[in-house]
PDB file of C-alpha atoms in Angstrom:
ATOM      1  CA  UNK A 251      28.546  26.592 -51.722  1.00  0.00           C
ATOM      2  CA  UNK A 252      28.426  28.270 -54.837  1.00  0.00           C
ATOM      3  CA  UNK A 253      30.170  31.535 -56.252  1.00  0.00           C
ATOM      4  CA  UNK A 254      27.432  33.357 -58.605  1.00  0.00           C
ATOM      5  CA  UNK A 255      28.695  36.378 -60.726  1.00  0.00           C
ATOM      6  CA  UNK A 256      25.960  38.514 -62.252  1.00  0.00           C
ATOM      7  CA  UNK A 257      26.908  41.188 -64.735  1.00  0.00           C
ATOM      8  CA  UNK A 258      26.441  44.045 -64.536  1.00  0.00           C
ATOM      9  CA  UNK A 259      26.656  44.996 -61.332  1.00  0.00           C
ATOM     10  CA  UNK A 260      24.552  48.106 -62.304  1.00  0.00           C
ATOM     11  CA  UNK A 261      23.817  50.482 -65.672  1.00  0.00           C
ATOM     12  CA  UNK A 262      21.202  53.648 -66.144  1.00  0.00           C
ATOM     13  CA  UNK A 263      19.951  53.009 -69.069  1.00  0.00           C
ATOM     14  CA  UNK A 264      18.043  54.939 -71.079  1.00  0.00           C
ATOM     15  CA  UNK A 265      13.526  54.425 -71.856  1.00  0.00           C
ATOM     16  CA  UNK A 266      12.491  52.181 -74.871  1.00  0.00           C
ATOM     17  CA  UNK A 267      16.036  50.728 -74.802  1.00  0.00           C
ATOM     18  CA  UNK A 268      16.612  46.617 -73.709  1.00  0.00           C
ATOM     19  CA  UNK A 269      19.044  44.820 -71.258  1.00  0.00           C
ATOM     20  CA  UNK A 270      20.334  41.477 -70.903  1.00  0.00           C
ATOM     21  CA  UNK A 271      21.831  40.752 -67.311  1.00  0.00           C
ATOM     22  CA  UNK A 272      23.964  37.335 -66.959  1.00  0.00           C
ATOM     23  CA  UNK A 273      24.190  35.189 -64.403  1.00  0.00           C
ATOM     24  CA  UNK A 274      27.290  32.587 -64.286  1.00  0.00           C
ATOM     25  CA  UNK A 275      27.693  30.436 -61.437  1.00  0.00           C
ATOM     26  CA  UNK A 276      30.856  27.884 -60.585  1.00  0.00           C
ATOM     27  CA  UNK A 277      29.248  24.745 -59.639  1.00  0.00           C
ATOM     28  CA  UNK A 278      26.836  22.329 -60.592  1.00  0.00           C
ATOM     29  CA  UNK A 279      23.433  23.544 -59.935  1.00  0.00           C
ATOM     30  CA  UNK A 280      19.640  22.068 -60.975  1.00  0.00           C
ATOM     31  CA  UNK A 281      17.140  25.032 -60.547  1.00  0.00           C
ATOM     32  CA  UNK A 282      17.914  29.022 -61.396  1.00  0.00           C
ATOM     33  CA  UNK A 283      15.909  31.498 -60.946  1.00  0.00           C
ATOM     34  CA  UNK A 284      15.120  35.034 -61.274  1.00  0.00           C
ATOM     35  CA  UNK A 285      14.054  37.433 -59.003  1.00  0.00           C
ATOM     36  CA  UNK A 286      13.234  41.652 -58.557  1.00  0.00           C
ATOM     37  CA  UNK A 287      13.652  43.594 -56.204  1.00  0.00           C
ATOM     38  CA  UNK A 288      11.663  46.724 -56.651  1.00  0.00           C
ATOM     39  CA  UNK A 289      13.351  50.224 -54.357  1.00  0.00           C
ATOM     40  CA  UNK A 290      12.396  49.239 -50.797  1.00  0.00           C
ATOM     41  CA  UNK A 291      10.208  46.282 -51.344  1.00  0.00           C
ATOM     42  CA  UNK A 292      10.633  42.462 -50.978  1.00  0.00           C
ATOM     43  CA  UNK A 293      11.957  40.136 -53.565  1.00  0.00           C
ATOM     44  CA  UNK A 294       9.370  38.881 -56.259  1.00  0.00           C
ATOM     45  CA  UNK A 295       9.958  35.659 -58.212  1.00  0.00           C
ATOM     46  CA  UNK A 296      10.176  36.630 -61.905  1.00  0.00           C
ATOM     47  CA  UNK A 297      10.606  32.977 -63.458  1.00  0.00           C
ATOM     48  CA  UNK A 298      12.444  29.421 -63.079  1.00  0.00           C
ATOM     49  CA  UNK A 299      15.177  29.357 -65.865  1.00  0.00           C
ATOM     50  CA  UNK A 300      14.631  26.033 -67.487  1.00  0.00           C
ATOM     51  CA  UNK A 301      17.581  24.457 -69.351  1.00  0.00           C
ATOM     52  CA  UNK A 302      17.276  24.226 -73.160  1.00  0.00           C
ATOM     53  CA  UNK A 303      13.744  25.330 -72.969  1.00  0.00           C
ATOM     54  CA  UNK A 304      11.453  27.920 -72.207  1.00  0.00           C
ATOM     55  CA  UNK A 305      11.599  29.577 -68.859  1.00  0.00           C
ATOM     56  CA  UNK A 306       8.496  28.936 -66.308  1.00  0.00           C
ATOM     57  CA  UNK A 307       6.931  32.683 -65.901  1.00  0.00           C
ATOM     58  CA  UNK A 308       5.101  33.863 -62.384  1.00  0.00           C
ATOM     59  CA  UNK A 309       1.938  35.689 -62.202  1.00  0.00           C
ATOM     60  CA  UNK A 310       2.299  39.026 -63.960  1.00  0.00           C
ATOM     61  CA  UNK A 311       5.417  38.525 -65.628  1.00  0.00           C
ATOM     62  CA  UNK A 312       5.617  37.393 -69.855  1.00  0.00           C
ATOM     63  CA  UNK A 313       8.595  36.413 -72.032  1.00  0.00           C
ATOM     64  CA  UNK A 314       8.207  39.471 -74.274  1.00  0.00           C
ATOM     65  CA  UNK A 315       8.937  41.689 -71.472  1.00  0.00           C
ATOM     66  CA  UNK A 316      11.233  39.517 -69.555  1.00  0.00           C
ATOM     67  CA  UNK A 317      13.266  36.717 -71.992  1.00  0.00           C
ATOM     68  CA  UNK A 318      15.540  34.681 -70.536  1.00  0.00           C
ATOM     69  CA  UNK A 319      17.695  31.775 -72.054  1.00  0.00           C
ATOM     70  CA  UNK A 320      19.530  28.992 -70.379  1.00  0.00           C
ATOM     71  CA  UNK A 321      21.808  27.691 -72.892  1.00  0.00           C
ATOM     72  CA  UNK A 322      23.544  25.289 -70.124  1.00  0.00           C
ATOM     73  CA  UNK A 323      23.701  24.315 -66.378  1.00  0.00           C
ATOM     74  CA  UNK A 324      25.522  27.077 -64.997  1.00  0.00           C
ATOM     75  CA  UNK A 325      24.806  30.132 -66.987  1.00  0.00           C
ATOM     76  CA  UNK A 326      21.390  32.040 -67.811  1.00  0.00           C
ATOM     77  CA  UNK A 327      20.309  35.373 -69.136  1.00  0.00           C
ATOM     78  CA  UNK A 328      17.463  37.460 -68.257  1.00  0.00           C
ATOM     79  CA  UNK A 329      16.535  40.234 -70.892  1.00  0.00           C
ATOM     80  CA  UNK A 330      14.210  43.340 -69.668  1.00  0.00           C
ATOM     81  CA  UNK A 331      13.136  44.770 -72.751  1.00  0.00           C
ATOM     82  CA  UNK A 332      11.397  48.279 -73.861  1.00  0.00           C
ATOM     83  CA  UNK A 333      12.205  49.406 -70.532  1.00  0.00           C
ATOM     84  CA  UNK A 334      10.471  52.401 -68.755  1.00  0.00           C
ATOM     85  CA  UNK A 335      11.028  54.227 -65.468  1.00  0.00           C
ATOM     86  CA  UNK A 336       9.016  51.241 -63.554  1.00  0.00           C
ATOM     87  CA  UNK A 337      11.670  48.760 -64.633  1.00  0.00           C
ATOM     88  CA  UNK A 338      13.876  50.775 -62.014  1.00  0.00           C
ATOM     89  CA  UNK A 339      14.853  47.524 -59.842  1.00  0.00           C
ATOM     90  CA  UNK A 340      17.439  44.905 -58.087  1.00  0.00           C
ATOM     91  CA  UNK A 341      17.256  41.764 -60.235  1.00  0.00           C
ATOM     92  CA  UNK A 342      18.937  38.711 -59.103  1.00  0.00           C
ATOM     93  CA  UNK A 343      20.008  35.350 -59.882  1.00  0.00           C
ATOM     94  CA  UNK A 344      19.961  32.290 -57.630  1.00  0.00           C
ATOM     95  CA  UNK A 345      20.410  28.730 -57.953  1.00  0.00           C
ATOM     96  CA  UNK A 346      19.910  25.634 -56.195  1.00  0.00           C
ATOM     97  CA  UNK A 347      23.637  23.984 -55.437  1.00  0.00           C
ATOM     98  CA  UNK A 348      23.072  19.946 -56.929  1.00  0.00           C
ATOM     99  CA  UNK A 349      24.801  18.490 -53.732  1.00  0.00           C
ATOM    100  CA  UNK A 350      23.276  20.404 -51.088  1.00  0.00           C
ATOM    101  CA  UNK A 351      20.188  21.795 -52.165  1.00  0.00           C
ATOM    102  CA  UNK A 352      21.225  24.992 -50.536  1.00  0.00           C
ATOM    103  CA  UNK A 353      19.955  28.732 -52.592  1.00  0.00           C
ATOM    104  CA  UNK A 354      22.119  31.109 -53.117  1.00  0.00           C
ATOM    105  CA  UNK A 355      21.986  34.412 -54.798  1.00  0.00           C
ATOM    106  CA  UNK A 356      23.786  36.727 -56.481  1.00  0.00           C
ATOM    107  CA  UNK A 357      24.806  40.259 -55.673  1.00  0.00           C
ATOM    108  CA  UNK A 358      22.296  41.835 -58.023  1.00  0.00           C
ATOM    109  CA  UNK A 359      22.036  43.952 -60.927  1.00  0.00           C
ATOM    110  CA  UNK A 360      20.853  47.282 -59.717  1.00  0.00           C
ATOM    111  CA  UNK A 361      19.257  49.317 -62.870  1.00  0.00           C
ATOM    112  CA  UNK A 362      18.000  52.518 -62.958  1.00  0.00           C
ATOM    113  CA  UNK A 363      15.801  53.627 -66.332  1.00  0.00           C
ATOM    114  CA  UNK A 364      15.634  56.761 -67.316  1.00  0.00           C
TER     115      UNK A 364
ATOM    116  CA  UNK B 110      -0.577  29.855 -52.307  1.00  0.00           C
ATOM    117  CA  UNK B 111       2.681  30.399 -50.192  1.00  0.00           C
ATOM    118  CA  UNK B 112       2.411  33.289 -48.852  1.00  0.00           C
ATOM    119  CA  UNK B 113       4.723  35.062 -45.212  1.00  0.00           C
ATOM    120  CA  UNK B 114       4.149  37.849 -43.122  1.00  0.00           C
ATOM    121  CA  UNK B 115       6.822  39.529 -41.213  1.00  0.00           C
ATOM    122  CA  UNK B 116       7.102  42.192 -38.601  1.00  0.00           C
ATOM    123  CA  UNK B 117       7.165  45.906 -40.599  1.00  0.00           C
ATOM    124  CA  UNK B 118      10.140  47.972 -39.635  1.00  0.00           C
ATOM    125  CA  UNK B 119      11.961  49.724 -39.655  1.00  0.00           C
ATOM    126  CA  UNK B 120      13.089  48.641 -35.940  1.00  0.00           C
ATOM    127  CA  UNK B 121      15.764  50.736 -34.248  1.00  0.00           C
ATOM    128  CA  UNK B 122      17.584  49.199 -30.973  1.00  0.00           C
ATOM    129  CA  UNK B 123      20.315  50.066 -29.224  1.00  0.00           C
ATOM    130  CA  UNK B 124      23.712  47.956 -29.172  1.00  0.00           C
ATOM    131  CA  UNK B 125      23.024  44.818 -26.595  1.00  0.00           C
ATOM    132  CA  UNK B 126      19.168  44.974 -26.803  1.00  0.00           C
ATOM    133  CA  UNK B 127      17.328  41.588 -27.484  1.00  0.00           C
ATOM    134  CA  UNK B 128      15.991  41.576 -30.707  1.00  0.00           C
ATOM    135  CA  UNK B 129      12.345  39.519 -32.226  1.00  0.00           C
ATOM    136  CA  UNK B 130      11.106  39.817 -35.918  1.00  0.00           C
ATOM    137  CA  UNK B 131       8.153  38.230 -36.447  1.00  0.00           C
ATOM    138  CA  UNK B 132       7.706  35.558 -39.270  1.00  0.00           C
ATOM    139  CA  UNK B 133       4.100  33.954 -39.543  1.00  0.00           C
ATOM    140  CA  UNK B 134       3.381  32.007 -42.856  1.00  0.00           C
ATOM    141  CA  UNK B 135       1.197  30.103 -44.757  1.00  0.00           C
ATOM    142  CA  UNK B 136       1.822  27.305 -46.897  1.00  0.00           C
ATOM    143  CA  UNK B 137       0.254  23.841 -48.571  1.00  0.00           C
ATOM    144  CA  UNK B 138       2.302  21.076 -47.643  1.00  0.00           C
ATOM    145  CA  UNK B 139       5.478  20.810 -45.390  1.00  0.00           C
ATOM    146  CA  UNK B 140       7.640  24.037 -46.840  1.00  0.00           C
ATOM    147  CA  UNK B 141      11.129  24.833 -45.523  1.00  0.00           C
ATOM    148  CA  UNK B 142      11.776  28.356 -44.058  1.00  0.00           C
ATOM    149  CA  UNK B 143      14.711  31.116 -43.981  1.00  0.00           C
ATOM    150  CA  UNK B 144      15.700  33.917 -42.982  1.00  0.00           C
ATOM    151  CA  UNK B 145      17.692  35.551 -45.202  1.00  0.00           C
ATOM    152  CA  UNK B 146      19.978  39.444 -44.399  1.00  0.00           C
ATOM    153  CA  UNK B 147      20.887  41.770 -46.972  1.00  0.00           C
ATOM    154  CA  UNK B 148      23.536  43.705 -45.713  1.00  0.00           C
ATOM    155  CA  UNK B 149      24.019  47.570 -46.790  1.00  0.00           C
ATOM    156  CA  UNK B 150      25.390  47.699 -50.584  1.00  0.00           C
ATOM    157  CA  UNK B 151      25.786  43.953 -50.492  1.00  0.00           C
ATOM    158  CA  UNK B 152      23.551  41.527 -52.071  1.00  0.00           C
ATOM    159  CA  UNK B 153      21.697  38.419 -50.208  1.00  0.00           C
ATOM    160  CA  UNK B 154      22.693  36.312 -47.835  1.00  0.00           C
ATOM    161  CA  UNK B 155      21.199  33.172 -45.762  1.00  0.00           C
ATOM    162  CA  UNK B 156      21.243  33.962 -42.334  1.00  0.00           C
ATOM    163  CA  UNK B 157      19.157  30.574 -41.118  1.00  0.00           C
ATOM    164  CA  UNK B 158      17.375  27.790 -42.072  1.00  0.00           C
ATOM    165  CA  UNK B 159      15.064  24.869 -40.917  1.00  0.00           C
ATOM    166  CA  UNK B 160      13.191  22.179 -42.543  1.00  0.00           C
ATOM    167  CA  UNK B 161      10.957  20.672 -40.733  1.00  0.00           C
ATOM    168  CA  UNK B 162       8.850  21.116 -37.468  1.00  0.00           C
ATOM    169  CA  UNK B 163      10.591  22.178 -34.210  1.00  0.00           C
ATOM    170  CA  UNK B 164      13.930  22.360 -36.351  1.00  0.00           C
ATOM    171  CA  UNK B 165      16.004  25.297 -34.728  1.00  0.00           C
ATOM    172  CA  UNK B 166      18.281  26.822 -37.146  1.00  0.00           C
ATOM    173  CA  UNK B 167      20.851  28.814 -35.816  1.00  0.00           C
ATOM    174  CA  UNK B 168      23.649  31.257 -37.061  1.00  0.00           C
ATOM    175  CA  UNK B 169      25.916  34.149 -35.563  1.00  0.00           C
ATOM    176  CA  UNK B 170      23.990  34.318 -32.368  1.00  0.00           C
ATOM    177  CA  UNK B 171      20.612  34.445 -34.751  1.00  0.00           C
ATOM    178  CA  UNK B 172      17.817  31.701 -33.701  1.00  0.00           C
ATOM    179  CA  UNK B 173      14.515  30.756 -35.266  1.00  0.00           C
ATOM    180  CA  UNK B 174      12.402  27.804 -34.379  1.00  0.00           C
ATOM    181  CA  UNK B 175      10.202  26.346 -36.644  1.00  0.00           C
ATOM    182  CA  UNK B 176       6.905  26.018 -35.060  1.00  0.00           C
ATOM    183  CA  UNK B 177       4.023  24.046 -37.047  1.00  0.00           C
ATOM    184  CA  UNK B 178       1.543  24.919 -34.559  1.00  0.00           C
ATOM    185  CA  UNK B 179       1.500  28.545 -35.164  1.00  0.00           C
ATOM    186  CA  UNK B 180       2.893  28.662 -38.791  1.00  0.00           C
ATOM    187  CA  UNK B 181       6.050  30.822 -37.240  1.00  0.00           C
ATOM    188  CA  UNK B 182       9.574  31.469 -37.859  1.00  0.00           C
ATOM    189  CA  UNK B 183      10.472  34.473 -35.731  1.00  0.00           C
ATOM    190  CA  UNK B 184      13.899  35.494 -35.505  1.00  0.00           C
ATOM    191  CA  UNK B 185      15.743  36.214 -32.621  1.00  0.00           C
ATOM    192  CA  UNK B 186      19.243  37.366 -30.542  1.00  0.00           C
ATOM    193  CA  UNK B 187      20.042  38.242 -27.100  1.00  0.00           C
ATOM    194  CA  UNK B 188      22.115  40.980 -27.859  1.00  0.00           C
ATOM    195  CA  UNK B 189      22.539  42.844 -31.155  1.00  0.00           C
ATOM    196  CA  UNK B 190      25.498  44.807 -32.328  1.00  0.00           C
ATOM    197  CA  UNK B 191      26.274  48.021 -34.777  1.00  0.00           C
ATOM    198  CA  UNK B 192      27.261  45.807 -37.553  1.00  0.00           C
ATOM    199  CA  UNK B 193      23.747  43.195 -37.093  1.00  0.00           C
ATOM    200  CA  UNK B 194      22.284  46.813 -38.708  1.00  0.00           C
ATOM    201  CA  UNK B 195      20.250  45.224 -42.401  1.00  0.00           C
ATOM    202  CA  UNK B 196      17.678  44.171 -43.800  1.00  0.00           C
ATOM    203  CA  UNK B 197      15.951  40.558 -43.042  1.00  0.00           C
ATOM    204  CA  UNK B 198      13.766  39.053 -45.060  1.00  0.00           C
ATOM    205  CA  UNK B 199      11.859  35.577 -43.893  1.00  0.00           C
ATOM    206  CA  UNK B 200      11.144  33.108 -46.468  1.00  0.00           C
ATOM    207  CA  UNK B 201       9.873  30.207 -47.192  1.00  0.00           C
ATOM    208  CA  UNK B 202      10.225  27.118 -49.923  1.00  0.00           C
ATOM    209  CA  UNK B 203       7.293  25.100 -51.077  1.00  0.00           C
ATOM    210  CA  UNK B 204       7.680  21.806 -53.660  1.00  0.00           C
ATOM    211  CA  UNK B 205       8.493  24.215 -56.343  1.00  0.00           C
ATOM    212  CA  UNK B 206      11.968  25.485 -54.492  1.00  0.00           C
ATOM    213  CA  UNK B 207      11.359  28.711 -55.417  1.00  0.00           C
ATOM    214  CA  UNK B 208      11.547  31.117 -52.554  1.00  0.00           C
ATOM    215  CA  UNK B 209       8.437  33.167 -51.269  1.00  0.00           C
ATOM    216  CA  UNK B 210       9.689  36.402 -49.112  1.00  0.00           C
ATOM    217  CA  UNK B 211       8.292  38.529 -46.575  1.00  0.00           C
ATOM    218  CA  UNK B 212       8.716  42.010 -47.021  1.00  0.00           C
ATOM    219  CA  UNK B 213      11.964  42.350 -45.150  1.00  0.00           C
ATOM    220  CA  UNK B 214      12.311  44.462 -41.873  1.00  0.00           C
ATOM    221  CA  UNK B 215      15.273  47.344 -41.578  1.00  0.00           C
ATOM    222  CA  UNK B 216      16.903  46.859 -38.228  1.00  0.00           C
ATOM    223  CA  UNK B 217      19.340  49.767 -37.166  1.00  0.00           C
ATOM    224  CA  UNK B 218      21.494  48.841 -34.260  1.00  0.00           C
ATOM    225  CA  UNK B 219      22.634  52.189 -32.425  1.00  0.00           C
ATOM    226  CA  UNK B 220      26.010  52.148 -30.095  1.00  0.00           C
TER     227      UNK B 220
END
């Protein structure tokens, strides 16, 4: 298994202003990714985190709005930046485990703009 | 592309009721599928998996069979409780490994 910590657990932050959410997890993993979760709707793939390069963006999402670094194997960032009201979402980490192959996710960062 | 289609809630039964949610997908190649619960306040969890065809993944009295035939994944139990109330969420996972999810039923169990 794999223990993820994402931080912060939540914020309210305020328009025009940027966040960067972490994501650590405790064991050896080969894929992250990122993920929202927009008030009562399904989870939408934002991007694959790649390591030491750029991350692989989904339909509708760009790295302006949405940069995310992964400096190493077990830790990644996801900015969202010049947020607005519509940013309002879940986001959340999850990795593919190296031995098993098994997902898992993180608890979510829950942020509310303003 | 991937895509799934599950069962739109919310779906309110009463403690000891069977319970079905409805997973249909489609999908280029041989994907794997999930279900996956979100639990009030708490964040994702995998409830089941299978991998391949006629695979039955099973979990906390929680079934789902994957059937090639019919592109399904339905979820099931012969008798829910109070604390089975969440959200579920089907998925699947093409060659990519990213996950593609349904839009997640509510299920309220009432005692």
């Amino acid at each position: 298994s794999a223990v993820i910590s994402q931080k912060p657990s939540r914020d309210i932050c305020q328009r025009g202003t940027s966040l960067t959410i972490q994501c650590q997890v405790d064991s050896q993993v080969t894929m992250m990714f990122w993920y929202r979760q927009q008030p009562g709707q399904s989870l939408t793939l934002i991007a694959t985190a790649n390591q030491g390069s750029e991350a692989t963006y989904e339909s509708g999402f760009v790295i302006d709005k949405f940069p995310i670094s992964r400096p190493n194997l077990t830790f990644s960032t996801l900015t969202v930046s010049n947020m607005s009201p519509e940013d309002s979402s879940i986001y959340l980490c999850s990795v593919e485990v190296k031995v098993s192959g098994e997902l898992f996710f993180g608890e979510g960062s829950r942020l509310t703009v303003l | 592309g991937n895509s799934v289609t599950q069962m739109e809630g919310p779906v309110t039964l009463s403690e000891e009721a069977f319970l079905t949610i409805n997973c249909t997908y489609t999908a280029t190649g041989y994907p794997s599928l999930f279900w996956y619960v979100q639990y009030p306040g708490e964040g994702l969890q995998l409830l089941l998996k299978a991998t391949k065809a006629d695979d039955k993944g099973s979990n906390k009295g929680f079934e789902a069979t994957y059937r090639k035939e019919t592109t399904s994944f339905h979820l099931e139990k012969g008798s829910v409780q109070v604390s089975d109330s969440a959200v579920y969420f089907c998925a699947l996972s093409g060659s990519a490994r990213q996950l593609t999810f349904g839009s997640g039923t509510q299920l309220t169990v009432l005692p």
